[in-house]
Short mmCIF file of C-alpha atoms in Angstrom, two decimals:
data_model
loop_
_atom_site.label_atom_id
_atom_site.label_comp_id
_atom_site.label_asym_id
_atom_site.label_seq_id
_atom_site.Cartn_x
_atom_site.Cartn_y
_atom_site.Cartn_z
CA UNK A 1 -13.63 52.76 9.52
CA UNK A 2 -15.15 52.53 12.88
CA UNK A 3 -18.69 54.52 13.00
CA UNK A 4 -20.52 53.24 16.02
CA UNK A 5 -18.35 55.31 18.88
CA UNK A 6 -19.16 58.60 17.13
CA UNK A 7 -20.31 61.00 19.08
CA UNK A 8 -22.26 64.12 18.02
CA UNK A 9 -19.91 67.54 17.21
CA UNK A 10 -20.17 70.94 19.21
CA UNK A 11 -18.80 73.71 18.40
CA UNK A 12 -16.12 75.36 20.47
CA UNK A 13 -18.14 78.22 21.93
CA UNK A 14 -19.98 75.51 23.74
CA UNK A 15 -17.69 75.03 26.54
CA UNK A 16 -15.24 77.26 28.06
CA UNK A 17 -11.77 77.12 27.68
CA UNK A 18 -9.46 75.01 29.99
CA UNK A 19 -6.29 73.96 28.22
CA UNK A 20 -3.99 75.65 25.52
CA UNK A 21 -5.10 75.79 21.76
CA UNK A 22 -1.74 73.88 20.93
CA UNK A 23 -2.98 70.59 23.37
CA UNK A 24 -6.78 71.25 21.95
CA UNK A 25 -5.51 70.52 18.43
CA UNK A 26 -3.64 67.44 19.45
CA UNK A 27 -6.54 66.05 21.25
CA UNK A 28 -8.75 66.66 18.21
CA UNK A 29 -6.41 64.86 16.48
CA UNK A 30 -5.80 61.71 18.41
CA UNK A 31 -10.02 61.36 18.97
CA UNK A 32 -10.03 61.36 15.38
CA UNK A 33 -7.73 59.06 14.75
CA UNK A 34 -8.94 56.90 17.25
CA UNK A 35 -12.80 57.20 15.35
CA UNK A 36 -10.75 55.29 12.45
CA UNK A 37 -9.03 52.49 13.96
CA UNK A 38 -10.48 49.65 13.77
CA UNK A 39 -11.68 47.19 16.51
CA UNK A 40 -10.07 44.16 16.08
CA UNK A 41 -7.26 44.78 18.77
CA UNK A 42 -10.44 44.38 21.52
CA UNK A 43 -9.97 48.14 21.42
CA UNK A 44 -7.14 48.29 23.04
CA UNK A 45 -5.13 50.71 20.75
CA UNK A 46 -8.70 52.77 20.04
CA UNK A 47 -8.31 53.29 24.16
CA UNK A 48 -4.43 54.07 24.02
CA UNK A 49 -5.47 57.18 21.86
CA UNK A 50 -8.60 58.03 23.73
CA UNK A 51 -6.73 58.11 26.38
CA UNK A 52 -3.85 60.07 25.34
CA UNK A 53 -6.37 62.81 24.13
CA UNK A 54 -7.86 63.19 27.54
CA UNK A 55 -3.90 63.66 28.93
CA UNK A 56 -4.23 66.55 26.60
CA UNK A 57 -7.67 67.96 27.05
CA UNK A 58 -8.90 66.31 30.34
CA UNK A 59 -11.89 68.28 29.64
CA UNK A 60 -12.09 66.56 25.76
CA UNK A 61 -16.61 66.04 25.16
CA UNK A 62 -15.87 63.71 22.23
CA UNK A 63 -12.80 61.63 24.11
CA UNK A 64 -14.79 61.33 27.56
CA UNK A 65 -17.87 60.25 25.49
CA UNK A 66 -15.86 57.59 23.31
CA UNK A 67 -13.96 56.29 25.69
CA UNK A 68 -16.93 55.37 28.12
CA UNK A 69 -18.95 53.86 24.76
CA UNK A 70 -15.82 51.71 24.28
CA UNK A 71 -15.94 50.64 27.74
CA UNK A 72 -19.52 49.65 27.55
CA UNK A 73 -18.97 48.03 24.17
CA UNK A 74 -16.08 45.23 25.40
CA UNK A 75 -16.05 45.38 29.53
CA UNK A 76 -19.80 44.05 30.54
CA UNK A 77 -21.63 46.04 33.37
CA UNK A 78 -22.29 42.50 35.98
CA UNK A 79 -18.52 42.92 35.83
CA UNK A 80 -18.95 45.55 39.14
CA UNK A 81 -21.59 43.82 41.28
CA UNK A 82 -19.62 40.70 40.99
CA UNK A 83 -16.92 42.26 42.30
CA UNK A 84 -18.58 43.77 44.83
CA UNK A 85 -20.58 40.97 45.45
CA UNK A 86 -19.46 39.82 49.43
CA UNK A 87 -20.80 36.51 49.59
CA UNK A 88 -19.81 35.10 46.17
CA UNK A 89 -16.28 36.69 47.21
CA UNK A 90 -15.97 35.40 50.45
CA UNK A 91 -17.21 31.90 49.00
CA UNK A 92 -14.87 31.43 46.52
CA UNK A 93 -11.91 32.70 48.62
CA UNK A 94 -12.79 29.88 51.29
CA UNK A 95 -13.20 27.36 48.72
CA UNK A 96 -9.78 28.53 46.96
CA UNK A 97 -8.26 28.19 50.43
CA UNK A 98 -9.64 24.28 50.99
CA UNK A 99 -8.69 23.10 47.53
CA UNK A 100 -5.19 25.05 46.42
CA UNK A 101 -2.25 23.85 48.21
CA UNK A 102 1.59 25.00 48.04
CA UNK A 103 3.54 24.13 45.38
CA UNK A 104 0.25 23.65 42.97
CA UNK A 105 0.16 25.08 39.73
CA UNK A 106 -3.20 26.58 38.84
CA UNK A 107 -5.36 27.82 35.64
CA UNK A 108 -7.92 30.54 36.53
CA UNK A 109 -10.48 30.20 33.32
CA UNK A 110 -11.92 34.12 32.86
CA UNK A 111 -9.60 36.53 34.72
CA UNK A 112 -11.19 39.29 35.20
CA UNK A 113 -10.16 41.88 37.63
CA UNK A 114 -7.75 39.19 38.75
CA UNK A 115 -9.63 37.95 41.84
CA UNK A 116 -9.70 34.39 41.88
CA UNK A 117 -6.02 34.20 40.28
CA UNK A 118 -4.77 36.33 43.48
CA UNK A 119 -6.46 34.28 46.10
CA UNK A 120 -5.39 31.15 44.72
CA UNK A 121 -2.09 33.06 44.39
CA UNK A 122 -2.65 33.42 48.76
CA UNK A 123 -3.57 30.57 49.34
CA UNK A 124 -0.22 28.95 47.98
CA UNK A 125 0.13 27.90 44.41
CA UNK A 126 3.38 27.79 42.94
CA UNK A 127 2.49 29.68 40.27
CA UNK A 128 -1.31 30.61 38.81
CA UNK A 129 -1.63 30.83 34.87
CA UNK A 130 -5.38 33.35 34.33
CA UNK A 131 -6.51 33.64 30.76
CA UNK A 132 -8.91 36.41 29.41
CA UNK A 133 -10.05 36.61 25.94
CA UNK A 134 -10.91 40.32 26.05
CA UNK A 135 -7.54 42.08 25.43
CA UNK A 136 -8.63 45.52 27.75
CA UNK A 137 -9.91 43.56 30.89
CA UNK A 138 -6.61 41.26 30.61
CA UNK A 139 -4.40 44.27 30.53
CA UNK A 140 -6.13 46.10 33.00
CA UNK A 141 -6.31 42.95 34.51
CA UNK A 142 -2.24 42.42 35.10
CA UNK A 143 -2.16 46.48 36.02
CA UNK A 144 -4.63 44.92 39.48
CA UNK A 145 -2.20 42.33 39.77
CA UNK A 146 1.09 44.14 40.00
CA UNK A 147 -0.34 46.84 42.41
CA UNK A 148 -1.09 43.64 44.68
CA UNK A 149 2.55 42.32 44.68
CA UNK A 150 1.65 39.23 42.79
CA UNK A 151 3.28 39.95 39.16
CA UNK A 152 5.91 37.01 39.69
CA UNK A 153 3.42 34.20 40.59
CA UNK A 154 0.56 35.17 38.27
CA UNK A 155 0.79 35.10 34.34
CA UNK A 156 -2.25 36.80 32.44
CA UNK A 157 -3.07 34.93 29.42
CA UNK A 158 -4.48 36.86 26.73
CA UNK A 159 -6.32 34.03 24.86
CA UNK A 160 -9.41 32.12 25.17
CA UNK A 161 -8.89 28.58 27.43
CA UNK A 162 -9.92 26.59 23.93
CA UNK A 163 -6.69 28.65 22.87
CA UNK A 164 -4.18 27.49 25.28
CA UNK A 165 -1.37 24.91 24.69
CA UNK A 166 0.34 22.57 27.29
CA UNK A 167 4.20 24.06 26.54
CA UNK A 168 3.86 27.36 24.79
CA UNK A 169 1.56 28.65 27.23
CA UNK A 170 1.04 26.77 30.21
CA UNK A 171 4.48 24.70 31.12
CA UNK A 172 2.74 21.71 32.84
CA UNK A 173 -0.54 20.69 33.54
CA UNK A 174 -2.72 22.27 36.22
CA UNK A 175 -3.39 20.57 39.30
CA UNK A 176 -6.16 22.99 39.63
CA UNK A 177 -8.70 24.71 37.84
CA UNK A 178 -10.59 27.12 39.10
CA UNK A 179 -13.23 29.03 36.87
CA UNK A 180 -16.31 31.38 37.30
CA UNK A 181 -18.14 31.08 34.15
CA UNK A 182 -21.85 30.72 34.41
CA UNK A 183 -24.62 33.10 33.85
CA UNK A 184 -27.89 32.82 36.05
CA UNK A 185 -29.14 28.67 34.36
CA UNK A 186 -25.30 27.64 34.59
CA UNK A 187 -24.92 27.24 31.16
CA UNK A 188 -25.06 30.17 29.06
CA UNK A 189 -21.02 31.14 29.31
CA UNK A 190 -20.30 27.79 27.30
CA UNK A 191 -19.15 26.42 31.04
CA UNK A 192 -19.29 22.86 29.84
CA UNK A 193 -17.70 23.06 27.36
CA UNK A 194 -15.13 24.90 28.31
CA UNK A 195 -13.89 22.88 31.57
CA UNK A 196 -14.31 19.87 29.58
CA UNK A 197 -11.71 20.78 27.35
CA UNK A 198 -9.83 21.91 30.43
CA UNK A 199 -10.11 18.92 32.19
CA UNK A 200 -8.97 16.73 29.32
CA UNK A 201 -6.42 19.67 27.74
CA UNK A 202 -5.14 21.43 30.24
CA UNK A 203 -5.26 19.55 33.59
CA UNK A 204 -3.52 16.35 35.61
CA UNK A 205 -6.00 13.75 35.18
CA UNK A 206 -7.02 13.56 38.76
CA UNK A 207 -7.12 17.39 39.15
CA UNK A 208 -9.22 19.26 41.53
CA UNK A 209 -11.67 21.97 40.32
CA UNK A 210 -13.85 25.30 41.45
CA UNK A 211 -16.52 24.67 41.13
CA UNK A 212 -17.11 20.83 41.66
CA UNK A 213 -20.89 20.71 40.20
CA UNK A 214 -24.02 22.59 39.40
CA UNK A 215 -27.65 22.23 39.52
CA UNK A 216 -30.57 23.33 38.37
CA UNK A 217 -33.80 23.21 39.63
CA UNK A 218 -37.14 24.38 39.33
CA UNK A 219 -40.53 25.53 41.02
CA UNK A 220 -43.63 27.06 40.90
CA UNK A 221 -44.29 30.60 41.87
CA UNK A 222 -46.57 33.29 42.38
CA UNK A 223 -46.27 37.10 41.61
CA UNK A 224 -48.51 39.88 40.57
CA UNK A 225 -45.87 42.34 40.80
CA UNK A 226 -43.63 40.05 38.24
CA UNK A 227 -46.63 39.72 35.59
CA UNK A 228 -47.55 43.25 35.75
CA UNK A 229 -43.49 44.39 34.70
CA UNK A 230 -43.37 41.64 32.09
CA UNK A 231 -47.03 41.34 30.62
CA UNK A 232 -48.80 44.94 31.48
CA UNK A 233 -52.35 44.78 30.91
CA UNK A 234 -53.27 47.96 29.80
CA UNK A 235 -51.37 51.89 29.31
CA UNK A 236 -53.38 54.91 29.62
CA UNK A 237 -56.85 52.75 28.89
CA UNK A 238 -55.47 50.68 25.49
CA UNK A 239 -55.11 46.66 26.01
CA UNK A 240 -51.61 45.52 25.35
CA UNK A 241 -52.30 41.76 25.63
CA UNK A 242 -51.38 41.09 21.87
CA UNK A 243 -47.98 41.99 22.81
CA UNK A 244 -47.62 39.66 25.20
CA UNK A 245 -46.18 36.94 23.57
CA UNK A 246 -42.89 38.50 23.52
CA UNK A 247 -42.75 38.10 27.41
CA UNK A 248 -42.31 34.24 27.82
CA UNK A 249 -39.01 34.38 29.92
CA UNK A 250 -38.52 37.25 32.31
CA UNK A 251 -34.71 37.57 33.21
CA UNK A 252 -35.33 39.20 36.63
CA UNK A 253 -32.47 41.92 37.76
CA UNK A 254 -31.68 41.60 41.77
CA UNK A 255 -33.56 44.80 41.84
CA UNK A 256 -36.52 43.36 40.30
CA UNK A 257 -35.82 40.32 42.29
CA UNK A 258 -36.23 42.51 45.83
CA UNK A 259 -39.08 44.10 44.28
CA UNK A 260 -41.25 41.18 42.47
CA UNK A 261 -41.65 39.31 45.98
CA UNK A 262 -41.82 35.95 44.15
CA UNK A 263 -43.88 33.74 46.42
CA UNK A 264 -43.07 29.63 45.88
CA UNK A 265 -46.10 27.28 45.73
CA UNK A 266 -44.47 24.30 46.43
CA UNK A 267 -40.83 22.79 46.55
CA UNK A 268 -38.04 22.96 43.99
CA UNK A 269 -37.26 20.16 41.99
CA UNK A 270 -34.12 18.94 40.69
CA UNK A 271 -33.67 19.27 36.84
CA UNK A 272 -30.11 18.29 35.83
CA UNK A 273 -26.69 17.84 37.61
CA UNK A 274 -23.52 19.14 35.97
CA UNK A 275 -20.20 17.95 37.37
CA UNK A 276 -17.72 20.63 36.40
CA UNK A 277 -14.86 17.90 36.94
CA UNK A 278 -15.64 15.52 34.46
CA UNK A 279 -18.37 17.87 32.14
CA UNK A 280 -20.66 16.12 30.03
CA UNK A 281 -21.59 18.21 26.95
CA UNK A 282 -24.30 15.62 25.56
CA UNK A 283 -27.60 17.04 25.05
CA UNK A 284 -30.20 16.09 28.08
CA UNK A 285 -34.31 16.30 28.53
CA UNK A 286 -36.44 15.42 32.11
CA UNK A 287 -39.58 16.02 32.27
CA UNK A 288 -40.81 16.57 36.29
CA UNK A 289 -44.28 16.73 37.63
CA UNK A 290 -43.90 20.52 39.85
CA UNK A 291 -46.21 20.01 42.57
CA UNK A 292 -48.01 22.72 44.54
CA UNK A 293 -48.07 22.66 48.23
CA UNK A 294 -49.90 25.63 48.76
CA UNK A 295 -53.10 27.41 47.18
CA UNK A 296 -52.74 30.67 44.62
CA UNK A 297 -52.00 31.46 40.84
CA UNK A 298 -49.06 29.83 39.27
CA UNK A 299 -47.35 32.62 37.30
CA UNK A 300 -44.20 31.25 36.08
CA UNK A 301 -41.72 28.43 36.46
CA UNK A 302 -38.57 29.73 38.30
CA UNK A 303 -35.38 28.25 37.62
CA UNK A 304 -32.19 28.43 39.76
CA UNK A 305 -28.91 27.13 40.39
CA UNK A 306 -27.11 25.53 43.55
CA UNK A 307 -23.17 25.37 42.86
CA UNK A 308 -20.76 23.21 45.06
CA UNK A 309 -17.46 25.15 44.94
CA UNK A 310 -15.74 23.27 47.65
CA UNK A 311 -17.12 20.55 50.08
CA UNK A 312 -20.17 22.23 52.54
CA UNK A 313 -19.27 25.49 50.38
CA UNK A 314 -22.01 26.90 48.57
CA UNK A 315 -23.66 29.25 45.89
CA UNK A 316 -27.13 29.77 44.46
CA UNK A 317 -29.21 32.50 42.99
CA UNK A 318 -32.96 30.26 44.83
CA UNK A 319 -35.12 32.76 46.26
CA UNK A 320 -33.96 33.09 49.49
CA UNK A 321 -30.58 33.99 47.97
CA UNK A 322 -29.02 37.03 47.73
CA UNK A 323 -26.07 38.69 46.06
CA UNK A 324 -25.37 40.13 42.25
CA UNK A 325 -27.12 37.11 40.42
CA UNK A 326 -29.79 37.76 37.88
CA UNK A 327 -32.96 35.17 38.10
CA UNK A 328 -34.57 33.42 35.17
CA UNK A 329 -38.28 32.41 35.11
CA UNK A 330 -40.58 30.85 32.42
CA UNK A 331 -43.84 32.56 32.18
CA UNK A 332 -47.02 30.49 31.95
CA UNK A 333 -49.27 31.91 28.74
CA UNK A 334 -52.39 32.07 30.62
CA UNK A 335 -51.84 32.15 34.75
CA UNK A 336 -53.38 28.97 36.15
CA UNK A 337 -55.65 28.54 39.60
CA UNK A 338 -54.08 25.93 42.10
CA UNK A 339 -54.67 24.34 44.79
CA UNK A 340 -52.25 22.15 47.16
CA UNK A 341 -51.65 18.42 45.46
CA UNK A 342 -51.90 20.38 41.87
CA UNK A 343 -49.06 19.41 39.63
CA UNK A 344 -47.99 20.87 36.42
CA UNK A 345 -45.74 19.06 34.47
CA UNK A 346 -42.56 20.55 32.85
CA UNK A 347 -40.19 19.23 30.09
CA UNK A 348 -36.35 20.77 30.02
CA UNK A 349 -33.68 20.27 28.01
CA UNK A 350 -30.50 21.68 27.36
CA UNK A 351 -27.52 21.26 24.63
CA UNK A 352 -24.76 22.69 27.21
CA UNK A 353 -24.89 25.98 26.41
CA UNK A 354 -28.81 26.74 25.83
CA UNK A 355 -31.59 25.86 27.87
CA UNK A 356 -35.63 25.28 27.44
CA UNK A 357 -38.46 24.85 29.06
CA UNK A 358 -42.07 23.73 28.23
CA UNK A 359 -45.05 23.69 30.78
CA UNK A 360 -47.96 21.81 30.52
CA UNK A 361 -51.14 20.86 32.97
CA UNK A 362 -50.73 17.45 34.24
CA UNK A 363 -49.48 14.69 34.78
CA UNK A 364 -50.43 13.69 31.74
CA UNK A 365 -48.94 12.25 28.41
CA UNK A 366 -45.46 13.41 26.71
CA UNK A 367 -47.90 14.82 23.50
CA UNK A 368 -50.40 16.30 26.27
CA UNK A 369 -51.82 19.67 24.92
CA UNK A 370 -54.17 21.88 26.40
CA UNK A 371 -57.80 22.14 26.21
CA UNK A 372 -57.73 24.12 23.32
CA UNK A 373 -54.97 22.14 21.45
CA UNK A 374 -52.33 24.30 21.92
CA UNK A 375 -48.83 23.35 22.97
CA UNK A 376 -47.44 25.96 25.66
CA UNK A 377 -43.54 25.75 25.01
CA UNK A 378 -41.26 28.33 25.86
CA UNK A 379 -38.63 30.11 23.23
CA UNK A 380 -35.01 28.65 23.26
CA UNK A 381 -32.56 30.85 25.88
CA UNK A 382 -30.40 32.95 23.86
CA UNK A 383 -26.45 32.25 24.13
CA UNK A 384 -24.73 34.51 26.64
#
């Protein structure tokens, strides 16, 4: 039995009538038995009858409520600024358009809305094969498709790309692969791992790829405004220091982002290179000396990512970016005083799918601690 979409009962003096008593029932009916099916479809037969209650009752509390829960429960929200997201659009489109040439056959890793599958689909490929693990998106998915005129030279795959089978699913190998699977440090989606079992699976051995690499790299900024959202000082007179230790990385919204004003102190530094065309899922730690080029109070470590989706084509989420991309930075425990030439040294590491980051005062030793013995390391990224 499926609990967790319930929503609360009114009675039916609450609202006013809008539909006959006969189409009422029904619609009380279907919402119920949608509250009992279970979710292991992906939800899509729990929205079928949702749906179907609201043709009844377009008025329906309990079906409008459900529905929208369901949606919230298996679509994810960064879906919509993606899409709406101009530059990342226009970006991938041009780098589609430089890499896909007629007569290619193409896998699209993470459907979607479709996007990347049609403009591949424009810019020439025989035919495009798109997989999408979540069952609603990948039918709503084929519904964006067919309105477009592409039904006969797209396929929507409803599986996972660890799922997929040279023969049964895909005829032939893809010449290219084309995927957008990285959350705001590159490697929360499982984006390694995933492309290399693409690459070596699923693709010609000298296929082309969007995105060609990734990097991350990181530098030291400056921001009151960040600090005082993340680690408030003090509510209505009472010190709330001791529950600052929660607040060691602040994943920063593009709202926040515009508001926080993060000021660098010096450059970024590279961290790690990923090429997405022949992925390397070992396990890798630096350890960089962040210099300061400028006076003020280091707050945090910020960490961003350039990726190269086609030759001189572009993305990142640095600070002087734009679009729909979150931010990540690592807050320092106690903010520290610099001054330009100041260094503090970092050690990252990263298994492909998680990343970490510890910061000490340096340069000094790998063991260095602070003054008062402590070790300042930062908590393990959770898995997207």
């Amino acid at each position: 039995m499926v609990t967790n979409l319930a929503a609360p009962r009114h009675h039916e003096h609450d609202f006013p009538q809008h539909v006959g008593r006969a189409a009422e029932r029904e619609a009380d009916h279907l919402v119920e038995t949608a509250k009992l099916e279970p979710l292991t479809d992906g939800g899509l037969r729990t929205a079928e009858l949702l749906s179907r209650a609201l043709s009844k009752d377009p008025h329906h509390h309990e079906a409008q409520i459900l529905l929208e829960r369901l949606y919230q429960m298996f679509v994810p929200r960064w879906h919509f600024p993606m899409l709406a997201d101009e530059g990342r659009n226009h970006a991938y489109a041009a780098a589609i358009r430089a890499k896909v040439r007629p007569g290619d056959v193409v896998l699209d890793i993470g459907c979607g809305a479709g996007l990347t599958a049609m403009l591949a689909a424009r810019a020439g490929a025989k035919h495009v094969y798109t997989c999408e693990q979540q069952p609603l998106i990948a039918q709503a998915a084929v519904r964006v498709i067919e309105a477009n005129g592409l039904a006969d030279r797209i396929t929507v795959i409803p599986k996972m790309s660890h799922n997929l089978i040279v023969g049964p699913d895909l005829p032939e190998q893809a010449d290219v692969v084309i995927s957008e699977i990285v959350d705001t440090l590159l490697l929360g989606e499982g984006a390694l791992a995933t492309l290399e079992h693409a690459m070596r699976h699923l693709a010609k051995p000298h296929a082309r790829a969007i995105p060609e690499r990734g990097t991350l790299m990181a530098q030291l900024v400056e921001s009151d405004k960040l600090l005082s959202l993340w680690r408030p000082r003090s509510a209505e007179g009472f010190d709330l220091s001791e529950f600052h230790h929660f607040a060691t990385v602040a994943r920063i919204t593009p709202s926040d982002f515009a508001t926080c004003g993060l000021t660098p102190l010096g450059p970024a530094s590279e961290l790690f290179r990923f090429d997405f065309m022949r992925p390397d899922t070992n396990p890798q730690c630096t350890t960089e000396d962040l210099a300061c080029s400028v006076g003020g109070t280091i707050h945090a470590v910020f960490v961003s990512f350039q990726m190269d989706l086609a030759p001189g084509i572009r993305l990142t989420n640095n600070l002087r970016s734009g679009g729909h991309w979150g931010r990540t930075a690592f807050l320092l425990e106690n903010p520290m005083p610099s001054t330009p030439g100041d260094l503090l040294r970092i050690t990252a590491r990263h298994d492909a799918s998680q990343f970490s980051l510890s910061a000490r005062k340096g340069p000094a030793g790998p063991d260095a601690t602070y003054s008062d013995g402590k070790d300042r390391t930062v908590i393990w990224m959770e898995r997207a």
